[in-house]
Amino acid sequence: ETGVTQTPRHLVMGMTNKKSLKCEQHLGHNAMYWYKQSAKKPLELMFVYNFKEQTENNSVPSRFSPECPNSSHLFLHLHTLQPEDSALYLCASSQEEGESYEQYFGPGTRLTVT
Amino acid sequence: GQNIDQPTEMTATEGAIVQINCTYQTSGFNGLFWYQQHAGEAPTFLSYNVLDGLEEKGRFSSFLSRSKGYSYLLLKELQMKDSASYLCAVSDGDYKLSFGAGTTVTVRA
């Protein structure tokens, strides 16, 4: 069983909808990450949180809004998305940011924007 | 920006050996990771190299040459379950992971 869970696993939403993706890690890690994975493209780092503080916003459009209420939970709030935002959204965690610790990934949320 | 290149696809026969190459150009270097990702599943950690040389872990080995900006992942005694995408990722000077697009390995009977 993975130590990082994500819900929902699949999501279809219209461009005017508001939805949220949830990530939870049970590994006692202090850093959490959001990545976007599009077909045939490299994983793109979106946001990084270290000890609940956002340390990276990789030029992500404001229609994506992260929230990290504690070190175990990470949310990605979505609003007025575009069809090109359809992708697999992966959450990951690691012991800390700032060191080369391996990252543990969740199974992802497959998002389709119609 | 970061540039990480790896082949798109490779095919090999069950029981054979396959070598997946990865070349990188990044602003700083704090290690190179290999991840395995089966279709529809999460990437899982395979190996980490920060010093030059070969790291062996069972059927999988990973090699790094920092001066050449080059790594490879060697899969020996291929099994059908090894069919997956293999992702090369480099930790840059800010400890951020930059990923290659992945190499899809297909193992045939």
mmCIF file of C-alpha atoms in Angstrom:
data_model
loop_
_atom_site.group_PDB
_atom_site.id
_atom_site.type_symbol
_atom_site.label_atom_id
_atom_site.label_comp_id
_atom_site.label_asym_id
_atom_site.label_seq_id
_atom_site.Cartn_x
_atom_site.Cartn_y
_atom_site.Cartn_z
ATOM 1 C CA GLU A 1 0.000 0.000 0.000
ATOM 2 C CA THR A 2 1.363 3.366 -1.015
ATOM 3 C CA GLY A 3 2.223 5.897 1.668
ATOM 4 C CA VAL A 4 0.851 8.715 -0.506
ATOM 5 C CA THR A 5 -2.825 8.738 -1.432
ATOM 6 C CA GLN A 6 -4.675 10.989 -3.828
ATOM 7 C CA THR A 7 -8.365 11.604 -4.378
ATOM 8 C CA PRO A 8 -10.160 11.548 -6.660
ATOM 9 C CA ARG A 9 -8.377 9.181 -9.027
ATOM 10 C CA HIS A 10 -10.338 10.489 -12.000
ATOM 11 C CA LEU A 11 -12.041 13.847 -12.501
ATOM 12 C CA VAL A 12 -13.955 15.326 -15.408
ATOM 13 C CA MET A 13 -14.834 18.994 -15.117
ATOM 14 C CA GLY A 14 -16.106 21.794 -17.264
ATOM 15 C CA MET A 15 -14.171 24.999 -17.777
ATOM 16 C CA THR A 16 -16.440 26.921 -15.399
ATOM 17 C CA ASN A 17 -16.323 24.400 -12.563
ATOM 18 C CA LYS A 18 -14.411 24.601 -9.297
ATOM 19 C CA LYS A 19 -12.914 21.411 -7.914
ATOM 20 C CA SER A 20 -10.131 20.368 -5.550
ATOM 21 C CA LEU A 21 -7.573 17.591 -5.627
ATOM 22 C CA LYS A 22 -6.468 16.091 -2.340
ATOM 23 C CA CYS A 23 -3.196 14.451 -1.370
ATOM 24 C CA GLU A 24 -2.327 12.815 1.934
ATOM 25 C CA GLN A 25 0.961 11.257 2.990
ATOM 26 C CA HIS A 26 1.399 8.818 5.866
ATOM 27 C CA LEU A 27 5.203 8.784 5.851
ATOM 28 C CA GLY A 28 5.987 11.559 8.317
ATOM 29 C CA HIS A 29 7.578 13.657 5.574
ATOM 30 C CA ASN A 30 7.934 17.413 5.699
ATOM 31 C CA ALA A 31 8.022 18.306 2.003
ATOM 32 C CA MET A 32 5.171 17.861 -0.474
ATOM 33 C CA TYR A 33 5.010 18.499 -4.207
ATOM 34 C CA TRP A 34 2.515 18.861 -7.045
ATOM 35 C CA TYR A 35 3.563 17.721 -10.523
ATOM 36 C CA LYS A 36 1.736 17.763 -13.863
ATOM 37 C CA GLN A 37 2.303 14.835 -16.229
ATOM 38 C CA SER A 38 1.112 15.231 -19.819
ATOM 39 C CA ALA A 39 1.414 12.508 -22.434
ATOM 40 C CA LYS A 40 4.923 12.125 -23.848
ATOM 41 C CA LYS A 41 6.177 15.105 -21.812
ATOM 42 C CA PRO A 42 8.426 15.271 -18.747
ATOM 43 C CA LEU A 43 6.881 15.653 -15.339
ATOM 44 C CA GLU A 44 6.533 19.356 -14.637
ATOM 45 C CA LEU A 45 7.056 20.584 -11.102
ATOM 46 C CA MET A 46 4.229 22.947 -10.110
ATOM 47 C CA PHE A 47 4.483 23.674 -6.397
ATOM 48 C CA VAL A 48 6.669 22.732 -3.454
ATOM 49 C CA TYR A 49 5.827 22.991 0.229
ATOM 50 C CA ASN A 50 8.418 22.474 2.947
ATOM 51 C CA PHE A 51 7.204 22.423 6.548
ATOM 52 C CA LYS A 52 3.862 23.851 5.308
ATOM 53 C CA GLU A 53 5.537 26.846 3.669
ATOM 54 C CA GLN A 54 5.400 27.247 -0.093
ATOM 55 C CA THR A 55 8.937 27.356 -1.393
ATOM 56 C CA GLU A 56 8.321 27.006 -5.113
ATOM 57 C CA ASN A 57 5.724 28.223 -7.565
ATOM 58 C CA ASN A 58 7.009 27.203 -10.954
ATOM 59 C CA SER A 59 5.239 29.905 -12.990
ATOM 60 C CA VAL A 60 1.927 28.132 -12.630
ATOM 61 C CA PRO A 61 -1.228 29.986 -13.793
ATOM 62 C CA SER A 62 -3.387 31.386 -11.016
ATOM 63 C CA ARG A 63 -6.258 29.068 -11.958
ATOM 64 C CA PHE A 64 -4.285 26.488 -9.944
ATOM 65 C CA SER A 65 -4.199 27.330 -6.240
ATOM 66 C CA PRO A 66 -2.365 25.079 -3.753
ATOM 67 C CA GLU A 67 -3.083 24.762 -0.066
ATOM 68 C CA CYS A 68 -1.047 22.962 2.581
ATOM 69 C CA PRO A 69 -2.807 23.041 5.975
ATOM 70 C CA ASN A 70 -0.259 20.696 7.582
ATOM 71 C CA SER A 71 2.696 18.535 6.600
ATOM 72 C CA SER A 72 0.462 15.544 5.838
ATOM 73 C CA HIS A 73 -2.098 17.158 3.562
ATOM 74 C CA LEU A 74 -1.862 19.033 0.295
ATOM 75 C CA PHE A 75 -4.664 20.355 -1.877
ATOM 76 C CA LEU A 76 -4.799 21.746 -5.387
ATOM 77 C CA HIS A 77 -7.810 23.973 -5.975
ATOM 78 C CA LEU A 78 -8.898 24.277 -9.592
ATOM 79 C CA HIS A 79 -11.072 26.936 -11.205
ATOM 80 C CA THR A 80 -11.800 28.087 -14.747
ATOM 81 C CA LEU A 81 -9.433 25.536 -16.229
ATOM 82 C CA GLN A 82 -8.633 25.160 -19.914
ATOM 83 C CA PRO A 83 -8.711 21.968 -22.016
ATOM 84 C CA GLU A 84 -4.907 22.005 -22.180
ATOM 85 C CA ASP A 85 -4.875 21.522 -18.411
ATOM 86 C CA SER A 86 -6.071 17.955 -18.933
ATOM 87 C CA ALA A 87 -3.293 15.749 -17.563
ATOM 88 C CA LEU A 88 -2.276 13.435 -14.746
ATOM 89 C CA TYR A 89 -1.611 15.401 -11.560
ATOM 90 C CA LEU A 90 0.828 13.698 -9.243
ATOM 91 C CA CYS A 91 1.500 14.470 -5.629
ATOM 92 C CA ALA A 92 4.782 13.488 -4.007
ATOM 93 C CA SER A 93 6.444 13.794 -0.632
ATOM 94 C CA SER A 94 9.975 13.563 0.697
ATOM 95 C CA GLN A 95 11.634 13.758 4.065
ATOM 96 C CA GLU A 96 12.601 17.376 3.487
ATOM 97 C CA GLU A 97 13.203 19.778 0.663
ATOM 98 C CA GLY A 98 16.723 21.019 0.165
ATOM 99 C CA GLU A 99 18.380 17.625 0.287
ATOM 100 C CA SER A 100 18.471 14.893 -2.334
ATOM 101 C CA TYR A 101 15.931 12.662 -0.664
ATOM 102 C CA GLU A 102 13.908 10.355 -2.869
ATOM 103 C CA GLN A 103 10.377 11.443 -3.522
ATOM 104 C CA TYR A 104 7.432 9.133 -2.974
ATOM 105 C CA PHE A 105 4.615 9.583 -5.450
ATOM 106 C CA GLY A 106 0.895 9.105 -5.158
ATOM 107 C CA PRO A 107 -1.092 7.330 -7.905
ATOM 108 C CA GLY A 108 -2.241 10.616 -9.408
ATOM 109 C CA THR A 109 -5.526 12.200 -10.416
ATOM 110 C CA ARG A 110 -6.410 11.890 -14.095
ATOM 111 C CA LEU A 111 -8.039 15.238 -14.919
ATOM 112 C CA THR A 112 -10.074 15.877 -18.046
ATOM 113 C CA VAL A 113 -11.290 19.405 -18.756
ATOM 114 C CA THR A 114 -14.189 19.581 -21.195
ATOM 115 C CA GLY B 1 16.859 25.834 -18.277
ATOM 116 C CA GLN B 2 17.269 22.165 -17.569
ATOM 117 C CA ASN B 3 17.684 19.673 -20.394
ATOM 118 C CA ILE B 4 17.337 15.943 -19.838
ATOM 119 C CA ASP B 5 17.286 13.544 -22.784
ATOM 120 C CA GLN B 6 16.446 9.870 -22.932
ATOM 121 C CA PRO B 7 15.149 7.649 -25.738
ATOM 122 C CA THR B 8 11.408 7.502 -26.201
ATOM 123 C CA GLU B 9 10.988 3.762 -26.621
ATOM 124 C CA MET B 10 12.950 0.527 -26.376
ATOM 125 C CA THR B 11 11.953 -3.071 -27.004
ATOM 126 C CA ALA B 12 13.704 -6.177 -25.739
ATOM 127 C CA THR B 13 13.124 -9.883 -25.296
ATOM 128 C CA GLU B 14 12.397 -11.616 -22.008
ATOM 129 C CA GLY B 15 15.656 -12.661 -20.360
ATOM 130 C CA ALA B 16 17.725 -10.104 -22.270
ATOM 131 C CA ILE B 17 19.525 -6.963 -21.089
ATOM 132 C CA VAL B 18 18.484 -3.397 -21.896
ATOM 133 C CA GLN B 19 20.415 -0.196 -21.252
ATOM 134 C CA ILE B 20 18.541 3.109 -21.034
ATOM 135 C CA ASN B 21 20.753 6.152 -21.506
ATOM 136 C CA CYS B 22 20.155 9.590 -20.048
ATOM 137 C CA THR B 23 22.106 12.763 -20.785
ATOM 138 C CA TYR B 24 21.597 15.974 -18.876
ATOM 139 C CA GLN B 25 22.527 19.628 -18.791
ATOM 140 C CA THR B 26 21.390 21.323 -15.613
ATOM 141 C CA SER B 27 22.232 24.356 -13.523
ATOM 142 C CA GLY B 28 23.977 22.528 -10.713
ATOM 143 C CA PHE B 29 23.901 18.874 -9.799
ATOM 144 C CA ASN B 30 22.924 17.138 -6.586
ATOM 145 C CA GLY B 31 22.306 13.647 -7.832
ATOM 146 C CA LEU B 32 20.420 11.644 -10.431
ATOM 147 C CA PHE B 33 17.404 9.436 -9.840
ATOM 148 C CA TRP B 34 15.776 6.692 -11.849
ATOM 149 C CA TYR B 35 12.077 5.959 -11.373
ATOM 150 C CA GLN B 36 9.877 3.232 -12.809
ATOM 151 C CA GLN B 37 6.287 3.997 -13.758
ATOM 152 C CA HIS B 38 3.815 1.334 -14.845
ATOM 153 C CA ALA B 39 0.883 2.548 -16.906
ATOM 154 C CA GLY B 40 -1.719 4.209 -14.697
ATOM 155 C CA GLU B 41 0.425 3.948 -11.585
ATOM 156 C CA ALA B 42 2.693 6.157 -9.484
ATOM 157 C CA PRO B 43 6.400 6.470 -10.296
ATOM 158 C CA THR B 44 8.445 4.367 -7.884
ATOM 159 C CA PHE B 45 12.070 4.956 -6.893
ATOM 160 C CA LEU B 46 14.698 2.671 -8.409
ATOM 161 C CA SER B 47 18.090 4.253 -7.811
ATOM 162 C CA TYR B 48 20.066 7.326 -6.851
ATOM 163 C CA ASN B 49 23.587 8.243 -7.979
ATOM 164 C CA VAL B 50 25.526 11.254 -6.767
ATOM 165 C CA LEU B 51 29.101 9.997 -7.256
ATOM 166 C CA ASP B 52 30.614 8.591 -10.449
ATOM 167 C CA GLY B 53 30.398 4.874 -10.926
ATOM 168 C CA LEU B 54 28.045 1.959 -10.913
ATOM 169 C CA GLU B 55 25.400 1.223 -8.298
ATOM 170 C CA GLU B 56 24.008 -2.302 -8.427
ATOM 171 C CA LYS B 57 20.711 -3.350 -6.904
ATOM 172 C CA GLY B 58 19.616 -6.817 -7.892
ATOM 173 C CA ARG B 59 18.721 -7.000 -11.582
ATOM 174 C CA PHE B 60 18.940 -3.224 -11.931
ATOM 175 C CA SER B 61 22.128 -1.155 -12.046
ATOM 176 C CA SER B 62 22.656 2.552 -12.554
ATOM 177 C CA PHE B 63 25.790 4.321 -13.737
ATOM 178 C CA LEU B 64 26.800 7.966 -13.526
ATOM 179 C CA SER B 65 29.513 10.076 -15.143
ATOM 180 C CA ARG B 66 29.244 13.642 -13.889
ATOM 181 C CA SER B 67 31.953 14.965 -16.225
ATOM 182 C CA LYS B 68 30.009 13.677 -19.232
ATOM 183 C CA GLY B 69 26.562 14.556 -17.924
ATOM 184 C CA TYR B 70 25.567 10.962 -18.552
ATOM 185 C CA SER B 71 23.826 8.121 -16.797
ATOM 186 C CA TYR B 72 22.383 4.780 -17.748
ATOM 187 C CA LEU B 73 20.001 2.304 -16.186
ATOM 188 C CA LEU B 74 20.788 -1.334 -16.911
ATOM 189 C CA LEU B 75 18.016 -3.897 -16.639
ATOM 190 C CA LYS B 76 19.207 -7.501 -16.649
ATOM 191 C CA GLU B 77 17.302 -10.775 -17.007
ATOM 192 C CA LEU B 78 14.289 -8.899 -18.277
ATOM 193 C CA GLN B 79 10.872 -10.028 -17.112
ATOM 194 C CA MET B 80 7.473 -9.203 -18.549
ATOM 195 C CA LYS B 81 6.689 -7.146 -15.450
ATOM 196 C CA ASP B 82 9.599 -4.826 -16.348
ATOM 197 C CA SER B 83 7.499 -3.379 -19.167
ATOM 198 C CA ALA B 84 7.054 0.198 -17.970
ATOM 199 C CA SER B 85 8.220 3.755 -18.436
ATOM 200 C CA TYR B 86 11.608 4.611 -16.901
ATOM 201 C CA LEU B 87 12.138 8.210 -15.840
ATOM 202 C CA CYS B 88 15.514 9.884 -15.447
ATOM 203 C CA ALA B 89 15.473 12.844 -13.032
ATOM 204 C CA VAL B 90 18.234 15.216 -11.988
ATOM 205 C CA SER B 91 18.368 17.160 -8.739
ATOM 206 C CA ASP B 92 19.702 20.586 -9.664
ATOM 207 C CA GLY B 93 21.578 23.206 -7.672
ATOM 208 C CA ASP B 94 18.368 24.135 -5.837
ATOM 209 C CA TYR B 95 17.536 20.485 -5.106
ATOM 210 C CA LYS B 96 14.628 20.615 -7.538
ATOM 211 C CA LEU B 97 13.969 17.511 -9.581
ATOM 212 C CA SER B 98 13.897 17.916 -13.360
ATOM 213 C CA PHE B 99 12.584 14.915 -15.246
ATOM 214 C CA GLY B 100 13.190 13.505 -18.692
ATOM 215 C CA ALA B 101 10.164 12.545 -20.784
ATOM 216 C CA GLY B 102 10.648 8.874 -19.930
ATOM 217 C CA THR B 103 11.614 5.760 -21.871
ATOM 218 C CA THR B 104 8.888 3.203 -22.511
ATOM 219 C CA VAL B 105 10.352 -0.289 -22.347
ATOM 220 C CA THR B 106 8.377 -3.140 -23.868
ATOM 221 C CA VAL B 107 9.437 -6.669 -22.992
ATOM 222 C CA ARG B 108 8.385 -9.342 -25.476
ATOM 223 C CA ALA B 109 8.135 -13.065 -24.819
#
